[in-house]
Amino acid sequence: MCGITGYTGMLNAKDIIVEGLQALEYRGYDSAGIAFCSSSGSSNKTITIKTVGKVSNLASKLASENIDTHCAIGHTRWATHGGVTETNSHPHSCGKVTLIHNGIIENYHELANELAETGRYPVSQTDSEIAAMLIDSLYDGDPHEAIRKASERLIGAYAFCIIFEDRPGSIYSVRCGSPLVAAYCEDGAFVASDIVAIIEHSKDYFVLPEHHIAHLSSEGINVVDYAGNTYECDMLHVSWDIAAAKKGGYEHFMLKEIHEQPDALLNTITPRIINNLPDFDEDGVPDSLFTGINRVVITACGTAMHAGMLGKLLIEKYNRIPVSVEIASEFRYGNPILDEHTLVITISQSGETADTLAAVRLSTELGAKTLSVVNVKGSSIARESDYVLYTHAGPEISVASTKAYTVQLSMMYLIAYRMAMATGKLSDSEAASRVKGLLKSIDNMKRVLKYDDELNEISKKIRKVENLFYLGRGVDYAIACEGSLKLKEISYIHSEAYAAGELKHGTISLIVDNVPVIAFATQENVYAKVISNVVEVRSRGAYVILVTSAGKRVDTTLCDHHIILPAMDEEFTPFCTAVILQYLAYFTAVRRGLNVDQPRNLAKSVTVE
Ligand code: AGP
């Protein structure tokens, strides 16, 4: 939440910062601001310009100013402390210090009281301004020392880019919890919350280690620990191209990302198939990870947690060991019972979700083994887990997760199969046949991607309603949960997902004439049961959209729309039903005239609790 970036070098820093902020806008879009060094003769000044609203507002404001600077920092905000006002927008300044911040300073109240005694009072309601005041109070000409001392006092999560008025051309960065990557190339030195802000200039970058200070200048980037020792950071390389982070002719990133799913699946699955069998050798995940356990806990947030729900069903089906799925924010404070025989699997697109990261840390502390399924290379969750399986979805820009979700699903299949092979519960030939089915599901997904007109048509009805229900059992219930979240998230229509059998224990009272019910009935063992539940809602006037496998003869009076999946092994229907729920949410939001890629109040990467 919040995107921050800094640049120093030969190019026009204003342009670089605006471009970087545009790329980071998915992280927050309440307000934006920039600060830059302006020198005339021997005097240096830091100038700050801010606007409420999107980065485009800031760009318009800057267009009318004649700014020639080679060193600047910029911020796009997702408001936490203090409302959406220009005063609360970043950058924040105090004395010689100007900074941008991503994260939350938990003890800002206490620090503010102490700083008042030194005559420093904030003008904003933000925790970030207190950090600027604190660093200024500790600054006597040595930036490293001031930052080090400040970090001893700050409690919470932070990534800062800081400029000191008497150090023109220099940016200092430090982080704890919140992400920061940096790169140096012939264009200059860059720092940002995410590589997407830098990739136009460099595909090689490094993750700034926590509690280290990076000093960026036009000559390079110097990283030191708090004791002043130089630190050599491991370089990473982005394999995708800048085009992947652009809309490429689609109206919205979400639509583009929905269509990228077959490729994302192929890129994620095929490197893990050796001799037709699932194989994690290249990932460095040994079979011994799966043999010494008697329990699995899957923990994640939001969409990633929904992928985990499918993971539970698959792992239990093939391995017959208990699996629980825990919401990371509950798990971390829930006093969980874990030991060395527990495998904790965390799932995260960003790899930076604060609650999921805390779940990894807690699991490690309690002696469990940790395996993460992560999309962003080098992210905190990936680095702090014992083992990591990277999904290869490429950058996901739309706040609503689509391709990151389906590649997470694919990883659940691979883990379930490999685990069962390792424990002797799945023969090689059976595993090979499962893998074949998994690969085939990519073609089936391509077929369902052609259902767009049909689903767009259905969205005409949905766009007008206030409430909606998703129903399913087993695998279809896991999918229903994701369908409901996706719709709420971007169309602002209230929706609930129900395990179909549970509906009559209360919620059926909400089913009245014309309330849409989207029912998934793709699994043979519960097909008749789901159909009975559909009959129940239908007889109470529901507007029913029924999704079934191919070859099912459905009474036409039972539903208003019958969506039929391509013929396939029912184990793999989630890849197709996922597309259906994504399209429904997408077309509904578009018809309601909403900002599909940047829904209100949300941010892509939730780095606060
Ligand atoms: C999904 O559309 C949401 N944007 C959200 O639920 C997301 O999946 C969740 O915040 C977890 O994010 P992560 O995968 O980056 O950890």
Coordinates of C-alpha atoms and ligand atoms in Angstrom, one line a residue:
M1 CA 0.0 0.0 0.0
C2 CA 1.5 3.2 -1.2
G3 CA 4.0 3.3 -4.0
I4 CA 7.3 5.0 -3.5
T5 CA 10.1 5.7 -5.9
G6 CA 13.3 7.8 -6.2
Y7 CA 15.7 8.6 -9.0
T8 CA 19.0 10.4 -9.2
G9 CA 21.1 10.6 -12.4
M10 CA 21.5 12.4 -15.7
L11 CA 17.9 12.3 -16.9
N12 CA 15.0 14.6 -16.0
A13 CA 14.0 13.3 -12.6
K14 CA 10.5 14.8 -12.7
D15 CA 9.6 12.7 -15.8
I16 CA 11.1 9.5 -14.4
I17 CA 9.2 9.9 -11.1
V18 CA 5.9 10.6 -12.8
E19 CA 6.4 7.5 -15.0
G20 CA 7.4 5.4 -12.0
L21 CA 4.4 6.6 -10.0
Q22 CA 2.1 5.7 -12.9
A23 CA 3.4 2.2 -12.9
L24 CA 3.0 2.0 -9.1
E25 CA -0.5 3.5 -9.0
Y26 CA -2.0 0.0 -8.4
R27 CA -0.6 0.3 -4.9
G28 CA -2.6 3.3 -3.9
Y29 CA -4.4 6.2 -5.7
D30 CA -5.7 8.6 -3.1
S31 CA -3.1 11.3 -3.7
A32 CA 0.4 11.7 -5.1
G33 CA 3.4 14.0 -4.6
I34 CA 7.0 14.6 -5.6
A35 CA 10.0 16.3 -3.9
F36 CA 13.1 17.4 -5.7
C37 CA 16.3 19.2 -5.2
S38 CA 16.7 22.6 -6.6
S39 CA 20.1 24.2 -6.5
S40 CA 21.0 27.8 -7.4
G41 CA 24.6 28.8 -6.8
S42 CA 25.6 27.5 -3.4
S43 CA 22.0 27.3 -2.0
N44 CA 20.0 24.1 -2.2
K45 CA 16.3 23.9 -1.7
T46 CA 13.9 20.9 -1.5
I47 CA 10.6 21.7 -3.4
T48 CA 7.5 19.6 -2.8
I49 CA 4.4 19.4 -5.0
K50 CA 1.4 17.4 -4.1
T51 CA -2.1 16.7 -5.3
V52 CA -5.1 14.8 -4.1
G53 CA -6.3 12.1 -6.5
K54 CA -4.5 10.2 -9.1
V55 CA -1.0 10.5 -10.5
S56 CA -2.5 12.1 -13.6
N57 CA -3.5 15.1 -11.4
L58 CA 0.0 15.4 -10.2
A59 CA 1.3 15.1 -13.8
S60 CA -1.0 17.9 -14.9
K61 CA 0.1 20.1 -12.0
L62 CA 3.8 19.5 -12.8
A63 CA 3.2 20.1 -16.5
S64 CA 2.7 23.8 -15.9
E65 CA 5.9 24.1 -13.8
N66 CA 9.3 24.5 -15.4
I67 CA 11.2 21.9 -13.4
D68 CA 14.7 20.9 -14.3
T69 CA 15.9 18.5 -11.7
H70 CA 18.1 15.3 -11.7
C71 CA 17.2 14.0 -8.2
A72 CA 13.6 13.4 -6.9
I73 CA 11.4 11.2 -4.9
G74 CA 7.7 10.5 -5.5
H75 CA 4.8 8.8 -3.7
T76 CA 1.3 7.5 -4.5
R77 CA -0.8 7.1 -1.4
W78 CA -3.2 4.6 0.0
A79 CA -4.5 6.5 3.0
T80 CA -4.1 5.0 6.5
H81 CA -3.4 7.7 9.0
G82 CA -5.4 10.9 8.1
G83 CA -7.9 11.6 5.4
V84 CA -7.3 12.1 1.7
T85 CA -6.0 15.7 1.8
E86 CA -3.1 17.5 0.2
T87 CA -1.6 18.1 3.7
N88 CA -1.6 14.4 4.4
S89 CA -0.1 13.5 1.0
H90 CA 3.6 12.7 0.8
P91 CA 6.4 13.8 0.7
H92 CA 6.6 15.1 4.3
S93 CA 9.3 17.5 5.4
C94 CA 10.8 18.7 8.6
G95 CA 13.9 20.9 8.7
K96 CA 16.4 19.6 6.2
V97 CA 14.6 16.2 5.9
T98 CA 12.0 15.3 3.3
L99 CA 10.7 11.8 2.9
I100 CA 8.2 9.4 1.4
H101 CA 7.0 6.4 3.3
N102 CA 5.2 3.1 2.7
G103 CA 4.1 1.3 5.8
I104 CA 2.7 2.2 9.3
I105 CA 4.6 3.6 12.2
E106 CA 2.8 2.1 15.2
N107 CA 4.4 4.3 17.9
Y108 CA 3.9 7.6 16.1
H109 CA 1.8 9.0 19.0
E110 CA 4.4 8.4 21.6
L111 CA 7.1 9.8 19.2
A112 CA 5.0 12.9 18.4
N113 CA 4.7 13.7 22.2
E114 CA 8.5 13.4 22.6
L115 CA 9.2 15.5 19.5
A116 CA 6.8 18.2 20.8
E117 CA 9.3 18.8 23.6
T118 CA 11.9 19.7 20.9
G119 CA 9.5 22.2 19.4
R120 CA 8.6 20.0 16.4
Y121 CA 4.8 19.8 15.7
P122 CA 3.2 18.0 12.8
V123 CA 1.0 19.8 10.3
S124 CA -0.5 16.6 8.9
Q125 CA -2.4 13.7 10.7
T126 CA 0.1 11.1 9.3
D127 CA 2.4 8.8 11.0
S128 CA 4.9 9.4 8.2
E129 CA 5.4 13.1 9.1
I130 CA 6.5 12.0 12.6
A131 CA 9.2 9.9 11.0
A132 CA 10.5 13.0 9.1
M133 CA 10.4 14.9 12.3
L134 CA 12.3 12.2 14.2
I135 CA 15.0 11.9 11.5
D136 CA 15.4 15.7 11.4
S137 CA 15.8 15.7 15.2
L138 CA 18.6 13.2 15.0
Y139 CA 20.3 14.8 12.0
D140 CA 23.6 16.6 12.5
G141 CA 25.1 16.3 9.0
D142 CA 25.4 12.5 8.9
P143 CA 22.4 10.9 7.1
H144 CA 23.5 7.3 7.9
E145 CA 23.7 8.1 11.6
A146 CA 20.3 9.9 11.7
I147 CA 18.6 7.0 9.9
R148 CA 20.2 4.4 12.1
K149 CA 19.2 6.1 15.3
A150 CA 15.7 6.8 14.0
S151 CA 15.3 3.1 13.1
E152 CA 16.0 2.2 16.7
R153 CA 13.0 4.3 17.7
L154 CA 10.5 3.4 15.0
I155 CA 8.1 0.5 15.6
G156 CA 6.1 -0.8 12.7
A157 CA 6.7 -1.3 9.0
Y158 CA 8.4 1.2 6.7
A159 CA 10.2 1.8 3.5
F160 CA 11.6 5.3 3.2
C161 CA 13.2 7.3 0.5
I162 CA 14.8 10.4 2.2
I163 CA 16.5 13.5 0.8
F164 CA 18.5 15.9 3.0
E165 CA 18.5 19.5 1.8
D166 CA 22.2 19.8 2.3
R167 CA 23.0 16.6 0.3
P168 CA 21.7 17.5 -3.2
G169 CA 21.7 14.6 -5.6
S170 CA 21.6 12.0 -2.9
I171 CA 18.7 9.8 -1.9
Y172 CA 18.8 7.5 1.2
S173 CA 16.6 4.5 1.5
V174 CA 15.9 2.1 4.3
R175 CA 13.2 -0.5 5.0
C176 CA 11.7 -2.8 7.6
G177 CA 8.8 -4.9 6.5
S178 CA 7.8 -2.9 3.5
P179 CA 9.3 -3.7 0.1
L180 CA 12.0 -1.7 -1.8
V181 CA 14.0 -2.6 -4.8
A182 CA 16.9 -0.7 -6.4
A183 CA 18.8 -0.6 -9.7
Y184 CA 21.8 1.2 -11.1
C185 CA 22.4 1.6 -14.8
E186 CA 23.7 4.1 -17.3
D187 CA 20.6 6.2 -16.8
G188 CA 21.3 6.6 -13.1
A189 CA 20.2 5.2 -9.7
F190 CA 16.6 4.0 -9.1
V191 CA 14.7 2.9 -6.1
A192 CA 11.0 1.8 -5.9
S193 CA 8.5 -0.3 -4.1
D194 CA 8.3 -2.6 -7.1
I195 CA 10.4 -3.3 -10.2
V196 CA 7.6 -2.2 -12.5
A197 CA 8.6 1.4 -11.8
I198 CA 12.2 0.7 -12.9
I199 CA 12.0 -1.9 -15.6
E200 CA 11.9 0.6 -18.4
H201 CA 15.5 1.5 -17.5
S202 CA 16.8 -1.7 -16.0
K203 CA 15.9 -5.4 -15.8
D204 CA 18.6 -6.1 -13.3
Y205 CA 17.9 -5.0 -9.7
F206 CA 18.3 -6.0 -6.1
V207 CA 16.0 -6.2 -3.1
L208 CA 17.3 -3.8 -0.4
P209 CA 17.8 -6.0 2.7
E210 CA 16.0 -4.9 5.8
H211 CA 17.8 -2.7 8.2
H212 CA 20.4 -1.6 5.6
I213 CA 20.8 1.8 4.2
A214 CA 21.1 2.4 0.5
H215 CA 22.8 5.7 -0.6
L216 CA 21.8 6.5 -4.2
S217 CA 23.8 9.0 -6.2
S218 CA 24.5 9.6 -9.9
E219 CA 27.7 7.5 -9.4
G220 CA 26.0 4.4 -8.0
I221 CA 24.3 2.8 -5.1
N222 CA 26.1 2.0 -1.9
V223 CA 24.5 -0.3 0.6
V224 CA 25.7 -0.5 4.2
D225 CA 24.4 -2.2 7.3
Y226 CA 23.8 -0.1 10.4
A227 CA 27.4 -0.6 11.5
G228 CA 28.6 0.9 8.3
N229 CA 29.8 -2.3 6.7
T230 CA 29.4 -2.4 2.9
Y231 CA 26.9 -5.0 1.8
E232 CA 26.9 -6.7 -1.6
C233 CA 23.3 -7.4 -2.6
D234 CA 22.3 -10.4 -4.8
M235 CA 21.3 -9.2 -8.2
L236 CA 18.0 -10.4 -9.7
H237 CA 16.8 -10.3 -13.3
V238 CA 13.3 -9.7 -14.5
S239 CA 12.4 -12.2 -17.2
W240 CA 9.3 -10.5 -18.5
D241 CA 9.3 -7.5 -20.7
I242 CA 8.0 -3.9 -20.1
A243 CA 5.1 -4.7 -22.5
A244 CA 3.8 -7.2 -19.8
A245 CA 3.3 -4.3 -17.5
K246 CA 1.3 -2.2 -20.1
K247 CA -2.3 -2.6 -21.3
G248 CA -1.3 -3.8 -24.7
G249 CA -4.5 -2.7 -26.5
Y250 CA -6.9 -4.0 -23.8
E251 CA -9.4 -1.6 -22.2
H252 CA -8.3 -2.7 -18.7
F253 CA -5.4 -4.5 -17.2
M254 CA -8.0 -7.0 -15.7
L255 CA -9.2 -8.0 -19.1
K256 CA -5.7 -8.4 -20.4
E257 CA -4.7 -10.4 -17.4
I258 CA -7.7 -12.7 -17.8
H259 CA -6.6 -13.4 -21.3
E260 CA -3.0 -14.0 -20.2
Q261 CA -4.0 -17.0 -18.1
P262 CA -3.3 -19.8 -20.5
D263 CA 0.3 -18.5 -21.0
A264 CA 0.8 -17.9 -17.3
L265 CA -0.3 -21.5 -16.6
L266 CA 2.0 -22.9 -19.2
N267 CA 4.9 -20.9 -17.8
T268 CA 4.2 -22.0 -14.3
I269 CA 3.5 -25.7 -15.0
T270 CA 5.8 -26.8 -17.7
P271 CA 9.2 -26.1 -16.0
R272 CA 8.0 -28.4 -13.3
I273 CA 7.2 -31.3 -15.5
I274 CA 10.1 -33.6 -16.1
N275 CA 9.5 -36.9 -17.9
N276 CA 5.8 -36.3 -17.7
L277 CA 5.9 -36.1 -13.9
P278 CA 5.7 -33.2 -11.4
D279 CA 9.2 -32.3 -10.2
F280 CA 10.4 -29.5 -7.9
D281 CA 14.1 -30.3 -8.2
E282 CA 14.9 -27.1 -10.1
D283 CA 13.1 -25.2 -7.3
G284 CA 15.2 -26.9 -4.7
V285 CA 12.2 -28.3 -2.9
P286 CA 13.1 -31.8 -1.8
D287 CA 10.7 -34.8 -1.4
S288 CA 11.8 -35.0 2.2
L289 CA 9.8 -31.9 2.9
F290 CA 6.7 -33.9 2.2
T291 CA 7.6 -37.2 3.8
G292 CA 8.3 -36.1 7.4
I293 CA 5.0 -34.3 8.0
N294 CA 1.7 -35.4 9.4
R295 CA -0.3 -32.2 8.8
V296 CA -0.5 -29.3 6.4
V297 CA -1.6 -25.7 7.2
I298 CA -2.3 -23.4 4.3
T299 CA -2.5 -19.8 5.1
A300 CA -3.0 -16.7 2.9
C301 CA -5.3 -13.7 2.4
G302 CA -8.2 -13.0 0.0
T303 CA -7.9 -14.6 -3.4
A304 CA -4.7 -16.5 -2.4
M305 CA -6.6 -18.0 0.5
H306 CA -9.3 -19.2 -1.9
A307 CA -6.6 -20.9 -4.0
G308 CA -5.6 -22.6 -0.7
M309 CA -9.1 -23.9 -0.2
L310 CA -8.7 -25.9 -3.4
G311 CA -5.2 -26.9 -2.2
K312 CA -6.8 -28.4 0.9
L313 CA -9.2 -30.6 -1.1
L314 CA -6.5 -31.8 -3.5
I315 CA -3.8 -32.5 -0.9
E316 CA -6.3 -34.4 1.3
K317 CA -7.7 -36.3 -1.7
Y318 CA -4.3 -37.6 -2.8
N319 CA -2.4 -37.7 0.5
R320 CA -5.0 -38.5 3.2
I321 CA -3.4 -36.2 5.7
P322 CA -5.3 -33.4 7.4
V323 CA -5.0 -29.9 5.9
S324 CA -6.5 -26.8 7.3
V325 CA -6.8 -23.4 5.6
E326 CA -6.4 -20.4 7.7
I327 CA -6.9 -16.7 7.0
A328 CA -3.4 -15.3 7.7
S329 CA -4.7 -12.4 9.8
E330 CA -6.5 -14.8 12.1
F331 CA -3.8 -17.4 12.1
R332 CA -1.1 -15.0 13.3
Y333 CA -3.0 -14.1 16.4
G334 CA -4.8 -17.4 16.9
N335 CA -2.1 -19.2 19.0
P336 CA -1.7 -22.0 16.4
I337 CA -0.5 -25.5 17.3
L338 CA 2.5 -26.2 15.0
D339 CA 5.6 -28.4 15.3
E340 CA 8.3 -29.8 13.1
H341 CA 5.9 -32.2 11.6
T342 CA 3.7 -29.5 10.2
L343 CA 4.2 -28.1 6.7
V344 CA 2.9 -24.5 6.5
I345 CA 2.2 -23.5 2.9
T346 CA 1.7 -19.8 2.4
I347 CA 0.3 -18.4 -0.9
S348 CA 0.8 -14.8 -2.1
Q349 CA 1.0 -13.0 -5.4
S350 CA 2.9 -10.0 -4.1
G351 CA 5.0 -11.9 -1.5
E352 CA 4.6 -8.8 0.7
T353 CA 1.2 -9.2 2.3
A354 CA 1.8 -8.2 6.0
D355 CA -0.4 -10.8 7.6
T356 CA 0.9 -13.7 5.4
L357 CA 4.5 -12.6 6.1
A358 CA 3.7 -12.6 9.8
A359 CA 2.3 -16.1 9.4
V360 CA 5.5 -17.3 7.8
R361 CA 7.5 -15.8 10.7
L362 CA 5.3 -17.3 13.3
S363 CA 5.4 -20.7 11.7
T364 CA 9.2 -20.6 11.6
E365 CA 9.3 -19.5 15.2
L366 CA 7.1 -22.5 16.2
G367 CA 9.4 -24.9 14.4
A368 CA 7.2 -25.7 11.4
K369 CA 8.5 -26.1 7.9
T370 CA 7.5 -23.4 5.5
L371 CA 6.9 -23.5 1.8
S372 CA 5.6 -20.4 -0.1
V373 CA 3.9 -20.1 -3.4
V374 CA 4.8 -16.6 -4.6
N375 CA 4.6 -14.6 -7.8
V376 CA 7.1 -11.8 -7.1
K377 CA 10.7 -12.9 -7.1
G378 CA 12.8 -11.9 -4.1
S379 CA 9.8 -10.7 -2.1
S380 CA 9.8 -10.9 1.7
I381 CA 7.6 -14.0 1.9
A382 CA 9.7 -15.8 -0.6
R383 CA 12.9 -14.9 1.1
E384 CA 11.7 -15.8 4.6
S385 CA 10.2 -19.2 3.8
D386 CA 12.3 -22.4 4.0
Y387 CA 11.3 -23.2 0.4
V388 CA 9.6 -21.3 -2.4
L389 CA 7.8 -22.3 -5.5
Y390 CA 7.5 -19.2 -7.8
T391 CA 4.4 -18.9 -10.0
H392 CA 5.2 -17.3 -13.3
A393 CA 2.2 -15.1 -14.0
G394 CA 4.3 -12.1 -14.8
P395 CA 3.3 -8.7 -13.4
E396 CA -0.3 -8.5 -12.2
I397 CA -1.3 -4.8 -12.2
S398 CA -5.1 -4.9 -11.8
V399 CA -6.0 -4.9 -8.1
A400 CA -8.4 -7.8 -8.7
S401 CA -6.3 -10.9 -8.9
T402 CA -7.0 -13.2 -11.9
K403 CA -4.0 -14.8 -13.5
A404 CA -2.1 -14.9 -10.2
Y405 CA -5.1 -16.9 -8.8
T406 CA -5.2 -19.5 -11.5
V407 CA -1.4 -20.1 -11.4
Q408 CA -1.7 -20.5 -7.6
L409 CA -4.4 -23.1 -8.3
S410 CA -2.1 -24.9 -10.7
M411 CA 0.6 -25.0 -8.0
M412 CA -1.9 -26.6 -5.6
Y413 CA -2.3 -29.5 -8.1
L414 CA 1.4 -29.9 -8.5
I415 CA 2.1 -29.9 -4.8
A416 CA -0.7 -32.4 -4.1
Y417 CA 0.6 -34.8 -6.8
R418 CA 4.3 -34.4 -5.9
M419 CA 3.6 -34.9 -2.2
A420 CA 1.6 -38.0 -2.9
M421 CA 4.4 -39.4 -5.2
A422 CA 6.9 -38.7 -2.4
T423 CA 4.9 -40.6 0.1
G424 CA 4.2 -43.5 -2.3
K425 CA 0.5 -42.7 -2.5
L426 CA 0.4 -41.9 -6.2
S427 CA 2.1 -44.1 -8.7
D428 CA 4.2 -42.5 -11.5
S429 CA 1.7 -43.6 -14.1
E430 CA -1.2 -42.1 -12.2
A431 CA 0.7 -38.9 -11.6
A432 CA 1.6 -38.7 -15.3
S433 CA -2.0 -39.1 -16.2
R434 CA -3.0 -36.3 -13.7
V435 CA -0.4 -34.0 -15.2
K436 CA -1.7 -34.7 -18.6
G437 CA -5.2 -33.6 -17.4
L438 CA -3.7 -30.5 -15.8
L439 CA -2.0 -29.5 -19.1
K440 CA -5.2 -30.2 -21.0
S441 CA -7.1 -27.8 -18.8
I442 CA -5.1 -24.9 -20.4
D443 CA -6.9 -25.7 -23.7
N444 CA -10.2 -25.9 -21.9
M445 CA -9.6 -22.6 -20.3
K446 CA -8.9 -21.1 -23.8
R447 CA -12.4 -22.4 -24.9
V448 CA -14.1 -20.8 -21.9
L449 CA -12.3 -17.5 -22.7
K450 CA -14.5 -17.4 -25.7
Y451 CA -17.6 -17.3 -23.5
D452 CA -17.1 -13.6 -23.1
D453 CA -20.2 -12.5 -25.1
E454 CA -22.5 -14.9 -23.2
L455 CA -21.2 -13.6 -19.8
N456 CA -21.3 -10.0 -20.9
E457 CA -24.9 -10.5 -21.8
I458 CA -25.6 -12.0 -18.3
S459 CA -23.9 -9.0 -16.7
K460 CA -26.7 -6.8 -18.0
K461 CA -29.0 -8.4 -15.4
I462 CA -26.4 -8.5 -12.6
R463 CA -25.4 -4.9 -12.9
K464 CA -28.8 -3.7 -11.6
V465 CA -29.0 -5.8 -8.4
E466 CA -27.9 -5.1 -4.9
N467 CA -27.4 -8.7 -3.7
L468 CA -26.2 -11.8 -5.2
F469 CA -25.3 -15.4 -4.1
Y470 CA -22.8 -17.8 -5.3
L471 CA -23.4 -21.5 -4.5
G472 CA -21.3 -24.6 -4.8
R473 CA -20.1 -27.7 -2.9
G474 CA -16.6 -28.9 -2.4
V475 CA -14.3 -27.7 -5.2
D476 CA -17.2 -25.5 -6.5
Y477 CA -17.6 -23.9 -3.1
A478 CA -13.9 -22.9 -3.1
I479 CA -14.5 -21.3 -6.6
A480 CA -17.8 -19.7 -5.4
C481 CA -15.9 -17.9 -2.6
E482 CA -13.5 -16.4 -5.2
G483 CA -16.5 -15.5 -7.5
S484 CA -18.1 -13.6 -4.6
L485 CA -15.0 -11.8 -3.6
K486 CA -14.2 -10.7 -7.2
L487 CA -17.7 -9.4 -7.8
K488 CA -17.8 -7.4 -4.5
E489 CA -14.3 -6.1 -5.0
I490 CA -14.8 -4.4 -8.4
S491 CA -18.6 -4.1 -8.9
Y492 CA -19.5 -3.0 -5.4
I493 CA -22.5 -5.4 -5.4
H494 CA -23.0 -7.2 -2.2
S495 CA -22.5 -10.9 -2.7
E496 CA -22.1 -14.0 -0.6
A497 CA -20.7 -17.4 -1.3
Y498 CA -22.5 -20.3 0.3
A499 CA -21.7 -24.0 0.6
A500 CA -24.9 -24.9 -1.2
G501 CA -26.1 -27.2 1.6
E502 CA -25.7 -24.5 4.2
L503 CA -28.1 -22.0 2.5
K504 CA -31.2 -23.3 4.2
H505 CA -29.6 -22.7 7.6
G506 CA -30.4 -19.1 7.5
T507 CA -29.5 -17.3 4.3
I508 CA -32.3 -18.7 2.2
S509 CA -34.5 -16.0 3.8
L510 CA -32.7 -13.5 1.6
I511 CA -33.7 -15.3 -1.6
V512 CA -36.7 -13.4 -3.0
D513 CA -37.8 -12.7 -6.6
N514 CA -35.1 -11.9 -9.0
V515 CA -32.1 -12.3 -6.6
P516 CA -29.4 -13.7 -8.8
V517 CA -27.9 -17.0 -7.7
I518 CA -24.9 -18.3 -9.6
A519 CA -24.6 -22.0 -8.9
F520 CA -21.6 -24.2 -9.9
A521 CA -22.5 -27.9 -10.3
T522 CA -19.5 -29.4 -11.9
Q523 CA -18.7 -32.3 -9.5
E524 CA -20.5 -35.6 -10.0
N525 CA -20.5 -36.7 -6.4
V526 CA -22.6 -33.7 -5.3
Y527 CA -24.3 -32.8 -8.6
A528 CA -27.7 -34.0 -7.6
K529 CA -27.4 -32.2 -4.2
V530 CA -26.5 -28.9 -5.8
I531 CA -29.3 -29.2 -8.2
S532 CA -31.7 -29.8 -5.3
N533 CA -30.4 -26.6 -3.8
V534 CA -31.0 -24.8 -7.1
V535 CA -34.6 -26.1 -7.1
E536 CA -35.0 -24.6 -3.6
V537 CA -33.8 -21.1 -4.6
R538 CA -35.6 -21.3 -7.9
S539 CA -38.9 -22.0 -6.2
R540 CA -38.4 -18.8 -4.1
G541 CA -38.0 -16.7 -7.2
A542 CA -34.2 -16.6 -7.7
Y543 CA -32.7 -15.6 -11.0
V544 CA -30.5 -18.6 -11.6
I545 CA -27.3 -18.9 -13.6
L546 CA -26.3 -22.5 -13.5
V547 CA -22.8 -23.8 -14.5
T548 CA -22.5 -27.5 -15.2
S549 CA -20.2 -29.9 -16.9
A550 CA -20.8 -31.0 -20.4
G551 CA -23.4 -33.6 -21.0
K552 CA -25.8 -32.7 -18.2
R553 CA -29.4 -32.5 -19.2
V554 CA -30.8 -29.7 -17.2
D555 CA -34.5 -28.9 -16.8
T556 CA -34.8 -25.5 -18.6
T557 CA -37.3 -24.2 -16.1
L558 CA -34.6 -24.5 -13.4
C559 CA -32.5 -21.7 -14.5
D560 CA -32.4 -18.5 -16.6
H561 CA -28.9 -19.3 -18.0
H562 CA -27.2 -22.6 -18.4
I563 CA -23.5 -22.3 -18.9
I564 CA -21.9 -25.5 -20.1
L565 CA -18.3 -26.3 -19.6
P566 CA -16.2 -28.1 -22.2
A567 CA -16.0 -31.8 -21.7
M568 CA -13.2 -32.5 -19.3
D569 CA -12.0 -34.5 -16.3
E570 CA -13.9 -32.9 -13.4
E571 CA -10.8 -32.5 -11.3
F572 CA -9.8 -29.5 -13.5
T573 CA -13.0 -27.5 -13.8
P574 CA -11.7 -24.7 -11.5
F575 CA -9.6 -23.3 -14.4
C576 CA -12.8 -22.9 -16.4
T577 CA -15.1 -21.8 -13.6
A578 CA -12.5 -19.2 -12.6
V579 CA -12.8 -17.6 -16.0
I580 CA -16.6 -17.5 -15.7
L581 CA -16.5 -15.7 -12.4
Q582 CA -13.8 -13.3 -13.6
Y583 CA -15.8 -12.4 -16.7
L584 CA -19.0 -11.9 -14.6
A585 CA -17.2 -9.5 -12.2
Y586 CA -15.4 -7.7 -15.0
F587 CA -18.4 -7.1 -17.3
T588 CA -20.6 -6.1 -14.4
A589 CA -18.1 -3.6 -13.2
V590 CA -17.6 -2.2 -16.7
R591 CA -21.4 -1.9 -17.2
R592 CA -21.7 0.0 -13.9
G593 CA -19.1 2.4 -15.1
L594 CA -16.6 1.7 -12.4
N595 CA -12.8 1.9 -12.3
V596 CA -12.2 -1.8 -12.8
D597 CA -8.4 -1.8 -12.3
Q598 CA -8.4 0.5 -9.3
P599 CA -11.5 -0.2 -7.2
R600 CA -12.3 2.2 -4.4
N601 CA -10.5 1.8 -1.0
L602 CA -8.4 -1.0 -2.2
A603 CA -4.7 -1.5 -3.0
K604 CA -2.9 -4.4 -4.7
S605 CA -0.3 -5.1 -2.1
V606 CA -1.6 -5.0 1.5
T607 CA 1.6 -4.3 3.5
V608 CA -0.3 -3.2 6.5
E609 CA -2.3 -5.2 9.0
Ligands
AGP1 C1 -7.9 -10.3 -4.9 O1 -8.5 -9.9 -6.0 C2 -7.4 -9.2 -4.0 N1 -6.8 -8.2 -4.6 C3 -6.8 -9.7 -2.7 O2 -7.8 -10.5 -2.0 C4 -5.5 -10.4 -2.7 O3 -5.6 -11.7 -3.2 C5 -5.0 -10.5 -1.2 O4 -4.8 -9.2 -0.8 C6 -3.7 -11.3 -1.1 O5 -2.6 -10.7 -1.8 P1 -1.3 -11.4 -2.1 O6 -1.6 -12.6 -3.0 O7 -0.4 -10.4 -2.8 O8 -0.8 -11.9 -0.8

